[in-house]
Amino acid sequence: IGAVKGGTTSLYRYLGQHPDVFMSSTKAPSFFAYEGHALDFRGPRDQELGAPSFAVTRWDEYRSLFSGRTTQSAIGEASPVYLYHPEAPARIARRLPGVRLIAILRDPAERAFSNYAMFVRDRRETLTFRQAIQACGARQEANWTHGWQYVELGFYARQLSRYRALLDQSRLKVLFYEDLANHPEELMREVFEFIGVDPTFRPDLRERHNASVVKRR
């Protein structure tokens, strides 16, 4: 369920290597954030690179993402917007009462700058980091997609509290980006145990996915 720029893409890839796990064909369908919504975000390249380009808004379309499942005992997806979006927890609890959720958190300042760096890399962000932070409120009012909320995306306690109010604590696991970066084997074993598949399986962890790098001028 997130956080954005917290390692969810790597976690998605590593989970997908396990023979007992089936991950959705679309990495971040974001269904429980945008169910039934018309996505009309107005930020730079939001329609091309933001949620409108990959999000699924209908239940039947969401279910079809898992139609390729065969003998796998665990199925899942990785939509980092779920942690941030205030409507996602209730929708998940209603549709998937037995779900197990994983949140992976990153230092909020580092997370914010990584988010900013990705948007600079994609030629969406033109302001300095300080200016971009100051512009977050105006961008939200102008209906730019959630990814532009560099600061708000880092208020993890507020976001997790919405899940804890609706779901049994045993079905929510909170991990840390630093452990994924520094001790990935141990972290993935913990994840496999949590979702009830063979914890001795060792995925290929040699590559980091969706890392954001900006050349310094």
Short mmCIF file of C-alpha atoms in Angstrom, two decimals:
data_model
loop_
_atom_site.label_atom_id
_atom_site.label_comp_id
_atom_site.label_asym_id
_atom_site.label_seq_id
_atom_site.Cartn_x
_atom_site.Cartn_y
_atom_site.Cartn_z
CA ILE A 1 0.00 0.00 0.00
CA GLY A 2 3.01 2.38 -0.13
CA ALA A 3 4.70 4.61 0.59
CA VAL A 4 5.38 6.37 -2.70
CA LYS A 5 9.13 6.12 -3.47
CA GLY A 6 9.52 3.71 -0.57
CA GLY A 7 10.61 0.63 -2.53
CA THR A 8 7.21 -0.69 -3.61
CA THR A 9 8.35 -1.40 -7.17
CA SER A 10 11.25 -3.53 -5.95
CA LEU A 11 8.96 -5.33 -3.51
CA TYR A 12 6.47 -5.98 -6.33
CA ARG A 13 9.21 -7.47 -8.54
CA TYR A 14 10.68 -9.63 -5.78
CA LEU A 15 7.26 -10.95 -4.73
CA GLY A 16 6.44 -11.78 -8.35
CA GLN A 17 9.43 -14.13 -8.54
CA HIS A 18 8.01 -16.46 -5.88
CA PRO A 19 6.33 -19.53 -7.42
CA ASP A 20 3.45 -19.33 -4.92
CA VAL A 21 2.72 -15.63 -5.52
CA PHE A 22 0.76 -14.07 -8.38
CA MET A 23 1.14 -10.30 -8.76
CA SER A 24 -1.24 -8.25 -10.92
CA SER A 25 -0.27 -7.67 -14.53
CA THR A 26 -0.47 -3.92 -13.86
CA LYS A 27 1.90 -2.95 -11.07
CA ALA A 28 -0.13 -0.10 -9.55
CA PRO A 29 -3.78 -0.36 -10.60
CA SER A 30 -4.74 1.99 -7.74
CA PHE A 31 -8.33 0.71 -7.87
CA PHE A 32 -9.16 1.30 -4.21
CA ALA A 33 -8.08 4.93 -4.47
CA TYR A 34 -9.94 5.78 -7.66
CA GLU A 35 -12.89 3.37 -7.81
CA GLY A 36 -15.64 4.92 -9.93
CA HIS A 37 -13.73 8.18 -10.42
CA ALA A 38 -13.20 10.09 -13.66
CA LEU A 39 -9.47 10.84 -13.59
CA ASP A 40 -8.94 14.39 -14.80
CA PHE A 41 -5.69 15.42 -13.14
CA ARG A 42 -4.25 18.70 -14.44
CA GLY A 43 -0.55 18.64 -13.57
CA PRO A 44 2.28 18.48 -16.15
CA ARG A 45 2.12 15.11 -17.94
CA ASP A 46 -0.38 13.80 -15.36
CA GLN A 47 -2.52 12.26 -18.07
CA GLU A 48 0.50 10.66 -19.73
CA LEU A 49 2.52 9.48 -16.74
CA GLY A 50 0.18 9.83 -13.77
CA ALA A 51 -2.77 7.76 -12.58
CA PRO A 52 -4.89 8.21 -15.75
CA SER A 53 -2.28 6.22 -17.69
CA PHE A 54 -2.42 3.10 -15.50
CA ALA A 55 -5.21 3.27 -12.91
CA VAL A 56 -8.16 0.88 -13.02
CA THR A 57 -11.51 2.29 -11.83
CA ARG A 58 -13.96 -0.60 -12.39
CA TRP A 59 -14.25 -3.75 -10.23
CA ASP A 60 -14.55 -6.15 -13.17
CA GLU A 61 -11.49 -4.66 -14.80
CA TYR A 62 -9.59 -4.91 -11.51
CA ARG A 63 -10.49 -8.58 -11.07
CA SER A 64 -9.34 -9.31 -14.62
CA LEU A 65 -5.79 -8.30 -13.64
CA PHE A 66 -5.56 -11.59 -11.73
CA SER A 67 -7.10 -13.83 -14.37
CA GLY A 68 -3.73 -15.41 -15.13
CA ARG A 69 -3.47 -16.99 -11.71
CA THR A 70 -3.06 -20.77 -11.77
CA THR A 71 -1.85 -22.60 -8.66
CA GLN A 72 -0.47 -19.65 -6.69
CA SER A 73 -1.77 -19.46 -3.13
CA ALA A 74 -1.18 -15.71 -2.70
CA ILE A 75 -2.24 -12.93 -5.05
CA GLY A 76 -1.51 -9.24 -4.78
CA GLU A 77 -0.69 -5.88 -6.29
CA ALA A 78 1.35 -2.82 -5.33
CA SER A 79 -0.35 0.59 -5.43
CA PRO A 80 1.60 3.08 -3.28
CA VAL A 81 -1.22 5.63 -3.40
CA TYR A 82 -3.27 3.44 -1.04
CA LEU A 83 -1.33 4.58 2.01
CA TYR A 84 -2.00 8.25 1.25
CA HIS A 85 -5.51 8.19 -0.15
CA PRO A 86 -8.12 8.71 2.61
CA GLU A 87 -10.82 6.61 0.92
CA ALA A 88 -8.67 3.57 0.18
CA PRO A 89 -8.73 1.88 3.63
CA ALA A 90 -12.54 1.64 3.83
CA ARG A 91 -12.81 0.39 0.25
CA ILE A 92 -10.16 -2.27 0.84
CA ALA A 93 -11.81 -3.39 4.09
CA ARG A 94 -15.19 -3.68 2.36
CA ARG A 95 -14.03 -5.50 -0.78
CA LEU A 96 -11.24 -7.66 0.71
CA PRO A 97 -12.09 -8.52 4.32
CA GLY A 98 -9.29 -11.08 4.64
CA VAL A 99 -6.56 -8.98 3.01
CA ARG A 100 -3.00 -8.71 4.30
CA LEU A 101 -1.36 -5.32 3.79
CA ILE A 102 2.28 -4.28 3.66
CA ALA A 103 3.49 -0.70 4.12
CA ILE A 104 7.13 0.13 3.52
CA LEU A 105 8.20 3.50 4.90
CA ARG A 106 11.13 5.73 4.04
CA ASP A 107 12.61 8.74 5.82
CA PRO A 108 10.04 11.44 4.89
CA ALA A 109 12.61 14.01 3.76
CA GLU A 110 14.50 11.49 1.63
CA ARG A 111 11.19 10.22 0.27
CA ALA A 112 10.11 13.73 -0.68
CA PHE A 113 13.36 14.49 -2.49
CA SER A 114 13.32 11.14 -4.32
CA ASN A 115 9.77 11.92 -5.45
CA TYR A 116 10.91 15.36 -6.62
CA ALA A 117 13.93 13.85 -8.39
CA MET A 118 11.71 11.44 -10.30
CA PHE A 119 9.54 14.29 -11.55
CA VAL A 120 12.63 16.29 -12.57
CA ARG A 121 13.95 13.22 -14.37
CA ASP A 122 10.65 12.86 -16.23
CA ARG A 123 10.71 16.57 -17.17
CA ARG A 124 7.58 17.32 -15.21
CA GLU A 125 9.03 19.38 -12.38
CA THR A 126 10.63 22.75 -13.23
CA LEU A 127 10.85 24.40 -9.78
CA THR A 128 13.60 24.10 -7.21
CA PHE A 129 12.92 21.67 -4.38
CA ARG A 130 12.12 24.50 -1.95
CA GLN A 131 9.82 26.19 -4.46
CA ALA A 132 8.10 22.89 -5.26
CA ILE A 133 7.36 22.27 -1.57
CA GLN A 134 5.89 25.75 -1.24
CA ALA A 135 3.69 25.09 -4.30
CA CYS A 136 2.13 21.87 -2.98
CA GLY A 137 -1.05 23.50 -1.69
CA ALA A 138 -1.76 25.40 -4.89
CA ARG A 139 -1.11 22.29 -6.95
CA GLN A 140 -3.57 20.28 -4.91
CA GLU A 141 -6.24 22.94 -5.39
CA ALA A 142 -5.54 22.87 -9.13
CA ASN A 143 -6.20 19.08 -9.16
CA TRP A 144 -2.69 17.86 -9.84
CA THR A 145 -2.25 14.15 -9.09
CA HIS A 146 -1.26 12.99 -5.60
CA GLY A 147 2.40 12.52 -6.51
CA TRP A 148 2.97 16.27 -6.39
CA GLN A 149 2.22 16.33 -2.64
CA TYR A 150 5.86 15.92 -1.65
CA VAL A 151 5.31 16.75 2.03
CA GLU A 152 1.84 15.31 2.71
CA LEU A 153 2.85 11.91 1.37
CA GLY A 154 5.27 11.57 4.28
CA PHE A 155 2.81 11.84 7.18
CA TYR A 156 2.79 8.09 7.78
CA ALA A 157 1.26 8.01 11.28
CA ARG A 158 -1.84 9.82 10.09
CA GLN A 159 -2.14 7.51 7.10
CA LEU A 160 -1.57 4.27 9.00
CA SER A 161 -4.10 5.26 11.66
CA ARG A 162 -6.89 5.02 9.07
CA TYR A 163 -5.97 1.37 8.42
CA ARG A 164 -5.55 0.52 12.08
CA ALA A 165 -9.05 1.81 12.77
CA LEU A 166 -10.55 -0.65 10.27
CA LEU A 167 -8.33 -3.73 10.13
CA ASP A 168 -6.97 -6.22 12.62
CA GLN A 169 -3.37 -5.35 13.48
CA SER A 170 -2.19 -8.86 12.57
CA ARG A 171 -3.03 -8.14 8.92
CA LEU A 172 -0.92 -5.00 8.61
CA LYS A 173 2.88 -5.24 8.41
CA VAL A 174 5.01 -2.11 8.49
CA LEU A 175 8.52 -2.35 7.05
CA PHE A 176 11.32 0.13 6.41
CA TYR A 177 13.05 1.15 3.21
CA GLU A 178 16.46 1.02 4.88
CA ASP A 179 15.99 -2.68 5.62
CA LEU A 180 15.01 -3.35 2.01
CA ALA A 181 18.14 -1.53 0.85
CA ASN A 182 20.56 -3.01 3.38
CA HIS A 183 19.10 -6.41 4.36
CA PRO A 184 16.82 -7.46 1.50
CA GLU A 185 17.15 -11.20 2.09
CA GLU A 186 15.94 -10.94 5.69
CA LEU A 187 13.16 -8.53 4.76
CA MET A 188 11.83 -10.74 1.96
CA ARG A 189 11.86 -13.77 4.24
CA GLU A 190 9.73 -11.77 6.69
CA VAL A 191 7.36 -10.77 3.87
CA PHE A 192 6.99 -14.33 2.61
CA GLU A 193 6.21 -15.55 6.13
CA PHE A 194 3.62 -12.80 6.54
CA ILE A 195 1.70 -13.75 3.39
CA GLY A 196 1.92 -17.48 4.10
CA VAL A 197 4.25 -18.75 1.37
CA ASP A 198 7.55 -20.63 1.52
CA PRO A 199 9.92 -18.24 3.33
CA THR A 200 13.05 -20.10 2.21
CA PHE A 201 12.61 -18.98 -1.42
CA ARG A 202 15.35 -16.53 -2.41
CA PRO A 203 14.43 -14.03 -5.15
CA ASP A 204 17.02 -12.35 -7.36
CA LEU A 205 17.75 -9.15 -5.44
CA ARG A 206 20.56 -7.78 -7.57
CA GLU A 207 18.59 -4.97 -9.18
CA ARG A 208 16.89 -1.96 -7.60
CA HIS A 209 13.76 -0.90 -9.44
CA ASN A 210 12.43 2.58 -10.20
CA ALA A 211 15.33 4.43 -8.58
CA SER A 212 15.36 8.18 -9.24
CA VAL A 213 18.64 9.89 -10.08
CA VAL A 214 19.12 13.54 -11.03
CA LYS A 215 22.41 14.82 -12.41
CA ARG A 216 23.62 17.77 -10.36
CA ARG A 217 24.20 20.94 -12.33
#
